[in-house]
XYZ file of C-alpha atoms in Angstrom:
549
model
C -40.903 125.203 69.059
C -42.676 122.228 67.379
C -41.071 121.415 63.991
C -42.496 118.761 61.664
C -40.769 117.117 58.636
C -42.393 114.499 56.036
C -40.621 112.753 53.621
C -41.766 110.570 50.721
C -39.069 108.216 49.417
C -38.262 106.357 45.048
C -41.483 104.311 45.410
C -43.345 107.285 46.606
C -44.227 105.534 50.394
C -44.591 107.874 53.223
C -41.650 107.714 55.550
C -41.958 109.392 58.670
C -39.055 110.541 60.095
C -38.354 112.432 63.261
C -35.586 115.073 63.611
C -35.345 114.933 67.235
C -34.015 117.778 68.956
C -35.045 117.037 72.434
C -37.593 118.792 73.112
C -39.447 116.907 70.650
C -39.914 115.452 67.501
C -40.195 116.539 63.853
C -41.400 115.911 60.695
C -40.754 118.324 57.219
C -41.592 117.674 53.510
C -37.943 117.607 52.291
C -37.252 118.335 48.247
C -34.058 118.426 47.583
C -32.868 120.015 44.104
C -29.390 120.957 43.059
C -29.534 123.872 45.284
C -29.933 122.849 49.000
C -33.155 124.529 50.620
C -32.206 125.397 53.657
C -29.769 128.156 51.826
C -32.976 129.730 49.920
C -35.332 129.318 53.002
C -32.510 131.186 55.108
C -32.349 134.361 52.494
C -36.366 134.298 52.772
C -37.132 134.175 56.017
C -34.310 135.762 57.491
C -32.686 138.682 55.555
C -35.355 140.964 56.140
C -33.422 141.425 59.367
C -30.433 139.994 59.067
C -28.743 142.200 56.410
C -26.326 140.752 54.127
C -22.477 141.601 54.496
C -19.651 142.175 51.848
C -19.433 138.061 52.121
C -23.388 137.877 51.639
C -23.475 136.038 55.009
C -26.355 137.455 56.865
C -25.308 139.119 59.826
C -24.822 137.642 63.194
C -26.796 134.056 61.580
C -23.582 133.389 59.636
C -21.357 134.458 62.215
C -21.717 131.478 64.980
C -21.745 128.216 64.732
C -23.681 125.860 67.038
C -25.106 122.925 67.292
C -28.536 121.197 66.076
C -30.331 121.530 69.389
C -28.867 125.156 69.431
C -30.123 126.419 66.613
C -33.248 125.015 67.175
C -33.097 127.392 70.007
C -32.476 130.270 68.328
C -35.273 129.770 65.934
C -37.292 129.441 68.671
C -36.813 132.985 69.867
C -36.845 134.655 66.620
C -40.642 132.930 66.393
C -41.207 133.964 70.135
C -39.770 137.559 70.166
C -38.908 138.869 66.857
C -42.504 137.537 64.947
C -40.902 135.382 62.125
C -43.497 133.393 60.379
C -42.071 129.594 59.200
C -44.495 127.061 57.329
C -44.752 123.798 58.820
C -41.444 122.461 58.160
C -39.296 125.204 57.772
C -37.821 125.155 60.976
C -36.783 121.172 60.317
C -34.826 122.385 57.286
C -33.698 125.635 58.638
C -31.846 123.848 61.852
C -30.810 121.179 59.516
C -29.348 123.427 57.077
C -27.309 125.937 59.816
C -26.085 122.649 61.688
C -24.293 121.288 58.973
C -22.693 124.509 57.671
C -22.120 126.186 61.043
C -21.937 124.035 63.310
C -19.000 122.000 65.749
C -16.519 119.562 65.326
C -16.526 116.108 66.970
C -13.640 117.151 69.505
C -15.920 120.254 70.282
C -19.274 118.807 71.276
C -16.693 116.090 73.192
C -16.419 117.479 76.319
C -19.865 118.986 76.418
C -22.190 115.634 75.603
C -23.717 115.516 78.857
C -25.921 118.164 78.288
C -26.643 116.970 74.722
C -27.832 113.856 76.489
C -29.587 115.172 78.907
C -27.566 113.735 81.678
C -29.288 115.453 84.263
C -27.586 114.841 87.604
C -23.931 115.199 86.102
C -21.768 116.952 88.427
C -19.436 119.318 87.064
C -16.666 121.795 88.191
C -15.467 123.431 84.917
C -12.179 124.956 85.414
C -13.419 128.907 84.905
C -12.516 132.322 86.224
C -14.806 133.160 89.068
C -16.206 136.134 86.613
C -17.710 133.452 84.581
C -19.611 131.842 87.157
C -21.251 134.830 88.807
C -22.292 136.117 85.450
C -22.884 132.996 83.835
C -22.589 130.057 85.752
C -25.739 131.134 87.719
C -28.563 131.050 85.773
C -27.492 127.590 82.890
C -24.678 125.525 82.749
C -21.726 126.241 81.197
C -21.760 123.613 78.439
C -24.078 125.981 77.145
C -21.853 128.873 76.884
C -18.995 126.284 75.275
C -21.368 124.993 72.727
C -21.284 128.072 70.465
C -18.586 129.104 68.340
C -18.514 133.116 67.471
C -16.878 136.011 65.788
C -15.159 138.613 68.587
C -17.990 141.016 67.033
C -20.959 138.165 67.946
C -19.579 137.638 71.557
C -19.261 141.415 71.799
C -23.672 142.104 71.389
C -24.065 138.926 74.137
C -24.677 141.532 77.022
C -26.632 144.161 75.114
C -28.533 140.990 73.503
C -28.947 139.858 77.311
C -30.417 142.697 79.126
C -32.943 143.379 75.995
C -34.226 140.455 77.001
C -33.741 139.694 80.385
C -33.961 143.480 82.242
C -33.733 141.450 85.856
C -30.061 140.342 85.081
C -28.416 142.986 87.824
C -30.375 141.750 89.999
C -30.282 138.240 89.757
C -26.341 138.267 89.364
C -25.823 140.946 92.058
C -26.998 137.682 94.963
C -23.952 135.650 93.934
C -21.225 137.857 96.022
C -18.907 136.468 92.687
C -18.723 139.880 91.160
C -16.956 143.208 91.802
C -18.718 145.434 89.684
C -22.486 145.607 88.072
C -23.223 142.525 85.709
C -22.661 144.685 82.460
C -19.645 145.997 83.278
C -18.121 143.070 84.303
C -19.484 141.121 81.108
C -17.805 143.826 78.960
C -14.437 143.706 80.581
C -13.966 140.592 82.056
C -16.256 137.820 80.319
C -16.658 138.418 76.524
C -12.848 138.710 76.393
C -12.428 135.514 77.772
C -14.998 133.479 75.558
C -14.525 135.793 72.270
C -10.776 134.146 72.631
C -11.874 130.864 74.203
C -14.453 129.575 71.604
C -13.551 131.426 68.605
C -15.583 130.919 64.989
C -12.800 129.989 63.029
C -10.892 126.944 64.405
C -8.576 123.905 62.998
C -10.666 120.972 64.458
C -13.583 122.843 62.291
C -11.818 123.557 59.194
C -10.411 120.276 59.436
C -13.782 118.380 59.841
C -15.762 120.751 56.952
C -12.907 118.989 54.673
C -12.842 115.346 55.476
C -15.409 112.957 53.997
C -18.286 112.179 55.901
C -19.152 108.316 56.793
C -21.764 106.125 55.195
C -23.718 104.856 58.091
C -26.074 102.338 56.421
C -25.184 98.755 57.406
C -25.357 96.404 60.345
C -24.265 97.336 64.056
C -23.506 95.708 66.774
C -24.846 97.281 69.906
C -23.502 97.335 73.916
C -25.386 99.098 76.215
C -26.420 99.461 79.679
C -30.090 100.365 81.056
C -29.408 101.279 85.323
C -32.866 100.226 85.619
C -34.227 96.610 85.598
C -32.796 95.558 82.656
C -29.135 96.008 83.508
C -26.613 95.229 80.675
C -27.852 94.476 76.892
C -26.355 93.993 73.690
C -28.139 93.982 70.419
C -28.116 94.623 66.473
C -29.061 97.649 64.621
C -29.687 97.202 60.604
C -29.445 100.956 58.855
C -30.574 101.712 55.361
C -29.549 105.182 53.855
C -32.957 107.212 52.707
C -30.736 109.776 51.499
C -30.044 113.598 52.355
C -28.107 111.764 55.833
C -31.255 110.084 56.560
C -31.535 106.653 57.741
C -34.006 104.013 59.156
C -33.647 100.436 60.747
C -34.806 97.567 62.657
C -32.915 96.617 66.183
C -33.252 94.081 68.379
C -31.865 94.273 72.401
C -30.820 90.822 74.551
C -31.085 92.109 78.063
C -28.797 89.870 80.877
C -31.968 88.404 82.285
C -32.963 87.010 78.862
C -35.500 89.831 77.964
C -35.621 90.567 74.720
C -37.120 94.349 72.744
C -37.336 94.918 69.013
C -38.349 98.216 67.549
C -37.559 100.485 64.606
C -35.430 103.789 64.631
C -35.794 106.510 62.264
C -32.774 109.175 62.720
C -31.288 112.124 60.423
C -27.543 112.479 60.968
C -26.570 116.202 61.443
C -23.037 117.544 60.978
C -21.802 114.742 59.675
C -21.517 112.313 63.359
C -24.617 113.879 65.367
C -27.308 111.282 65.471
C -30.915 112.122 66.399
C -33.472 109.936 66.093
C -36.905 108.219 67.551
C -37.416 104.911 67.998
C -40.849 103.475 67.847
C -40.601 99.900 70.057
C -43.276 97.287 70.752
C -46.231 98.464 72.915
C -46.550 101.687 70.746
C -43.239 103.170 72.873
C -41.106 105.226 72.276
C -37.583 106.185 72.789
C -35.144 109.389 71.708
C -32.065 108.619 70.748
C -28.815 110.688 71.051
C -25.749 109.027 69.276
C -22.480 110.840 68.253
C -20.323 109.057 66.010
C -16.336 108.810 65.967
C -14.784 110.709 62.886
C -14.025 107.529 61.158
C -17.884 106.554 61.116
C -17.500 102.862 62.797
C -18.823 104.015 65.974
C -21.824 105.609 67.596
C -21.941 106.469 71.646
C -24.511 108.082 73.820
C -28.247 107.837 75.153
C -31.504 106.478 74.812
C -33.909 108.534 76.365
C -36.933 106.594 78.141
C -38.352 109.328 78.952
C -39.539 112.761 77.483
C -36.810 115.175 79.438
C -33.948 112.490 79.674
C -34.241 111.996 83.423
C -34.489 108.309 82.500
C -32.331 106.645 79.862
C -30.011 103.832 78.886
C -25.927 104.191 77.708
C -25.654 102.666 74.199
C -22.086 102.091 72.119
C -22.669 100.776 68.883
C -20.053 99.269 66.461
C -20.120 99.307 62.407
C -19.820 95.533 61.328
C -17.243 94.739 58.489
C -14.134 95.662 60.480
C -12.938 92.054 61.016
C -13.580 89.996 63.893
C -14.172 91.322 67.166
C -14.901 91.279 70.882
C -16.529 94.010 71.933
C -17.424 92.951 75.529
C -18.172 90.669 78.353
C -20.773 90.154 80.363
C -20.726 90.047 83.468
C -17.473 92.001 84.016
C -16.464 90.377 87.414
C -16.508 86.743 88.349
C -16.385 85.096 91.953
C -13.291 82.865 92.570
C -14.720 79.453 93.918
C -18.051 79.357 92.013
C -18.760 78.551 88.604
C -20.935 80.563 86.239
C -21.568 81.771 82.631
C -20.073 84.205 80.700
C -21.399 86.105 77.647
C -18.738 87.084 74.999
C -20.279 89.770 72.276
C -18.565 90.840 69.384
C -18.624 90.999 65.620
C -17.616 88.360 62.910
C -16.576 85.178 65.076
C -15.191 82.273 63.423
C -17.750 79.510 63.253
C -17.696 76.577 65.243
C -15.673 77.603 68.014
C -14.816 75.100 70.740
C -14.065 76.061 74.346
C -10.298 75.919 73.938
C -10.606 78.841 71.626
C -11.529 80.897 74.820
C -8.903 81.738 77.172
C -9.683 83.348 80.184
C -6.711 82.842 82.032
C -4.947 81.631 85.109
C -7.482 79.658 87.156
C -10.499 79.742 85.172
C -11.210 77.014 82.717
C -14.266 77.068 80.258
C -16.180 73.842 80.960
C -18.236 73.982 78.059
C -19.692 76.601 75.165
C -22.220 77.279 73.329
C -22.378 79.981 70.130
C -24.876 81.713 68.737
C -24.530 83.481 65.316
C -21.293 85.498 64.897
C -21.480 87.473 67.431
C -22.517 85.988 71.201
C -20.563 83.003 72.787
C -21.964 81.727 76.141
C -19.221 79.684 78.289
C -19.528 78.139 81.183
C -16.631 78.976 83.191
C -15.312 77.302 86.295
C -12.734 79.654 88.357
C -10.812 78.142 90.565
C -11.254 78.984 94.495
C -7.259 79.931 94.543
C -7.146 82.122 91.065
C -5.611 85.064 91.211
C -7.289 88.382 92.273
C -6.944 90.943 89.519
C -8.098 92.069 86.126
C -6.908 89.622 82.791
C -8.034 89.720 79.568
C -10.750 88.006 77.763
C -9.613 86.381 74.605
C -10.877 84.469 71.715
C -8.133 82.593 69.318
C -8.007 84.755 66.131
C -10.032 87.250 67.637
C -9.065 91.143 68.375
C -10.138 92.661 71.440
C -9.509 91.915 75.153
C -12.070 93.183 77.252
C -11.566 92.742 81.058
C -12.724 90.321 83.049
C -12.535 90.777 86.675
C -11.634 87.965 89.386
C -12.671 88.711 92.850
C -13.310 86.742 96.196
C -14.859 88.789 97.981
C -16.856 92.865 97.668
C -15.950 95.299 99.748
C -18.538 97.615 99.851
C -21.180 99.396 97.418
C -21.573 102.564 95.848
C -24.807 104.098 94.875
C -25.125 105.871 91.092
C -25.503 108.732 90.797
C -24.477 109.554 94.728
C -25.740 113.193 93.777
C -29.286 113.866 91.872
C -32.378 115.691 92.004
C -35.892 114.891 90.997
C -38.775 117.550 90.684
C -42.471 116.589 91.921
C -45.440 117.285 89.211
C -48.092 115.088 87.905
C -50.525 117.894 88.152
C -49.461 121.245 87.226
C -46.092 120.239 85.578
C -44.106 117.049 84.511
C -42.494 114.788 87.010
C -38.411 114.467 86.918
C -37.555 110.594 87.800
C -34.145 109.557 89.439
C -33.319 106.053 88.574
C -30.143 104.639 91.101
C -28.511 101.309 91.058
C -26.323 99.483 93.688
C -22.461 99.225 92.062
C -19.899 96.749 94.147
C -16.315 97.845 94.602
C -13.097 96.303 96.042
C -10.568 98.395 97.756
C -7.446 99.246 95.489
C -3.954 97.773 96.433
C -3.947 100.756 99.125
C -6.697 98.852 101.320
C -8.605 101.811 101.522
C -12.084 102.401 100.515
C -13.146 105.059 98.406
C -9.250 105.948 97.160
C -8.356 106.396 93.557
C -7.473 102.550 93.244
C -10.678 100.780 93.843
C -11.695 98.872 91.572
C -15.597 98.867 89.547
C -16.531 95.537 89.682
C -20.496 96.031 88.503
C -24.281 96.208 88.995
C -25.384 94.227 92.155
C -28.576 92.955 93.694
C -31.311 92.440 94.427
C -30.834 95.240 97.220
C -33.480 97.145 99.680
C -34.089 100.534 99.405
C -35.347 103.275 101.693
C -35.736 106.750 101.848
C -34.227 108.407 105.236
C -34.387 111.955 106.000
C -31.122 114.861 105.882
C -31.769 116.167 108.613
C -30.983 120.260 108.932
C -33.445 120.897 111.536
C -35.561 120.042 114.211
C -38.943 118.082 113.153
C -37.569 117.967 109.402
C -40.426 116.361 108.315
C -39.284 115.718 104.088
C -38.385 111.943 103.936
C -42.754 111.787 104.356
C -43.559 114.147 101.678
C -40.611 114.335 98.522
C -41.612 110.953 97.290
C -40.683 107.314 97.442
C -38.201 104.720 95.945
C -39.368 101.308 94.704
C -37.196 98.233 94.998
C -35.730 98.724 91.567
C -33.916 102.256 92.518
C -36.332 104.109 91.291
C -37.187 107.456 92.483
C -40.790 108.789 92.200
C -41.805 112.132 93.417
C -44.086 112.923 95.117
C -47.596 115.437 93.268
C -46.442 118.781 92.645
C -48.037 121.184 95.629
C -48.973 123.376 97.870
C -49.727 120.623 100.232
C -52.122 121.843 102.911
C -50.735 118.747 105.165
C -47.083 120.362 105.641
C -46.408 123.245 107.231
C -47.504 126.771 105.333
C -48.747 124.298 102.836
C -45.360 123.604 101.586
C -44.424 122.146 98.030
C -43.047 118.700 98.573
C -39.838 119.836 98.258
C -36.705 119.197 100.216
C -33.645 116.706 100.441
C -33.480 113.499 101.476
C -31.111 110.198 101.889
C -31.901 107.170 99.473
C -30.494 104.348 100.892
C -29.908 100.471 99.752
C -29.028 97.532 101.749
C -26.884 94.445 99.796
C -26.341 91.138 101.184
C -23.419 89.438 99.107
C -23.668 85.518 99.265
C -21.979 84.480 101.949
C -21.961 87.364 104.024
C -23.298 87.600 107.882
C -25.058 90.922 107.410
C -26.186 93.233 104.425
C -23.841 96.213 103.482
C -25.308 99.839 102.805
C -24.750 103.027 100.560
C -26.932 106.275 100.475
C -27.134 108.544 97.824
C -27.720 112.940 98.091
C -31.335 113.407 96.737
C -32.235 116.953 95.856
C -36.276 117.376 94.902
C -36.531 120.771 93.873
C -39.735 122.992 92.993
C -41.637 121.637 90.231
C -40.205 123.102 86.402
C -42.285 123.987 83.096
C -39.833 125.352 80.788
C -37.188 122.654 79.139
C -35.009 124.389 76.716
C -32.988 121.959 74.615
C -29.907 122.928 76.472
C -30.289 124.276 79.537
């Protein structure tokens, strides 16, 4: 469903302001009086069906909680199915309105983000009854399911609600061997039980968070983040002004490791009091979604910047609410080489001026040659570690400073890791929209066991530059995929192939299939590169994206 909000601000200039709820953006004339809209628009539009109770809560609306991207949802299929008519708008206020007042608590959404942030090749193994997944499990992920909060009465209409709408949901469920009796009777018995008691409506972490006061998030940030495509780690600031009714918009600048710098502007509306969903519009006439969630004290905001439409490519972004004393937030890079000498970037918030390199302390075996400081926030030393300093993590510190991020001494890698080491990329370009996989080459050191791959190892970072290949998995003989799925440049990236038929495979096959991608990394030093492969799945093309799916 497209939703569109406009907003005009005190000097009557026209703000536009996107409420982004993945699938796209919105824009809604917003005119707030002493009685919030969304509650009138709600008895309007929706209690023609949707009956008041002895409360006056409209039945089943009033009676789950979910959040912004699922309500959006279920707007979506009361337009689709049901025939309700909303103005241009509407739907903006509507989703806005039923997020904050039923919606989820911080601790929640928690283990459930992924799906907010479209993390698309997260692997998962939720810890569910075997009835869940063959009646469930099968058809959308289970963060779905746990991202609703109902009444036992609400969970009990799920299957009726289901097979009204889906009549093929025997059959589909029956394939799965999970299941000892026919999808509806299981569902009865076995499933709505389980959730109605699981993911109830009334809660303490909700009844708690209704109650506390919400942050202010106007102000400066400081921002760490991480893009596992060319432009590696970043940092950056963010400056938020409040435009009132929990929206904001700001101006933010990124410093990439290679010296690259982007500017843009970011336009967000917060929902639920920490749910952050905005659009930024960069240089170049780009732009970018953003999905934050905030900490329940306000000071912090996590989660993803979405390159790309559907979230298949993105960047990891922390940002930090300046005016909490001084800080270090993080360095960069996050593993040094004994024996060499190199810089090292120290980012935080509020640094003392004029710092000299004896303020920095690094440790054992590394001395800081020289430094340079820029602002009150980024410190570049030059750092000389000695060839016999000791292997092992030590903290980063700055004299009057709080915060100790880790700094990683090493002498030598011992082998890479590809991430993700599972994915899956769809082809399209002609009929539907092409799903991206973006990999990057991570080095490791075995743990104090000496074995690779063991709980102990130890992260030490991005590498490269590395080579990369696509090989094929083979299942049979003349497996012919590796030709058609698509390619990957020398940046990781992952391009597949047109969507299909293609009359030059076999039956005209879609270019479909799964392959190996492969990189090769030569560390300094080293007599012969060192490889990692990755699982890539490129499954049939897809044109439905449901905010969650």
């Amino acid at each position: 469903m497209r939703l569109r909000r406009e907003n005009t601000n005190a000097k009557n200039t026209a703000i536009r302001l996107f409420l982004l709820l993945f699938s796209l953006a919105c824009w809604v004339p917003q005119t707030w009086g002493e009685q919030a809209p969304g509650a009138k628009l709600l008895e309007e539009r929706c209690s023609g069906c949707h009956t008041p109770q002895k409360d006056g809560k409209l039945d089943a609306i009033e009676f789950q909680r979910k959040t912004p991207e699922g309500w959006e949802m279920t707007l979506d299929r009361m337009v689709r199915t049901n025939g309700v008519k909303l103005q241009p708008g509407e739907g903006a206020v509507l989703v806005k309105y039923l997020s904050d007042r039923y919606g989820l608590a911080p601790s929640e959404v928690e283990p459930f983000l992924y799906v907010l942030e479209k993390r698309n090749s997260t692997v998962t193994q939720p810890e569910i009854p075997k009835v869940i997944q063959g009646s469930c499990v099968q058809c959308h992920s289970y963060a779905r399911i746990a991202l609703q909060r109902r009444t036992p009465e609400m969970w009990r209409r799920i299957p009726d609600t289901k097979l009204a709408l889906f009549v093929n949901t025997e059959n589909v469920t029956a394939s799965s061997g999970l299941l000892g009796d026919f999808w509806y009777t299981e569902a009865k018995k076995e499933v709505i039980p389980y959730l109605a008691k699981k993911y109830p409506f009334v809660s303490d972490a909700w009844s708690k968070w209704q109650a506390a006061p919400k942050p202010d998030y106007a102000g400066n940030w400081k921002v760490v983040g991480h893009d596992p495509g060319k432009g590696g780690d970043y940092t950056g600031q963010l400056t938020l002004r409040a435009l009132g009714d929990d929206r904001y918009e700001g101006e933010f600048t990124h410093e990439f490791a290679d010296g690259a710098t982007v500017s843009g502007k970011t336009t967000a509306i917060i929902y639920t009091g920490f749910q952050w969903r905005g659009v930024a519009q960069l240089d170049g006439n780009k732009k970018q979604k953003e999905i934050f969630f905030a900490g329940e004290d306000g000071t912090t905001l996590k989660g993803r910047r979405l390159i790309t439409e559907r979230g298949d490519l993105g960047m990891d972004e922390t940002l930090y609410k300046s005016g909490h004393g001084a800080r270090v937030l993080t360095v960069m890079p996050t593993a040094v080489k004994a024996g060499e000498t190199q810089k090292v970037k120290l980012f935080g918030m509020n640094f003392p001026g004029s710092l000299t390199a004896e303020a920095v302390n690094l440790g054992e075996g590394m001395k800081v040659q020289s430094l340079s400081q820029a602002g009150d926030d980024t410190i570049i030393a030059e750092v000389a570690v000695e060839s016999g300093a000791k292997i092992g993590p030590r903290p980063a510190k700055i004299a009057g400073v709080e915060g100790e991020p880790q700094l990683y001494v090493y002498k030598t890698i011992d082998y890479i890791r590809l991430s993700p080491e599972q994915a899956f990329a769809r082809p399209g370009g002609v009929r539907a929209q092409k799903i991206f996989q973006q990999f990057e080459v991570i080095a490791y050191l075995n743990g104090k066991d000496g074995v690779k791959g063991t709980k102990d190892d130890v992260k030490l970072g991005r590498v490269g530059p590395a080579q990369w290949d696509v090989e094929e998995y083979i299942r049979r003989l003349n497996d012919d995929e590796a030709r058609f799925v698509g390619t990957v440049d020398q940046a990781g990236l992952f391009t597949p192939a047109d969507d299909g038929p293609n009359p030059q495979r076999h039956m005209s096959e879609h270019n479909v299939g799964d392959v190996w991608v492969e990189a090769w990394y030569k560390p300094d030093g080293a007599k012969r590169p060192m490889g990692a492969r990755a699982f890539m799945l490129v499954m049939p093309e897809k044109f439905n994206f449901p905010p969650i799916e």
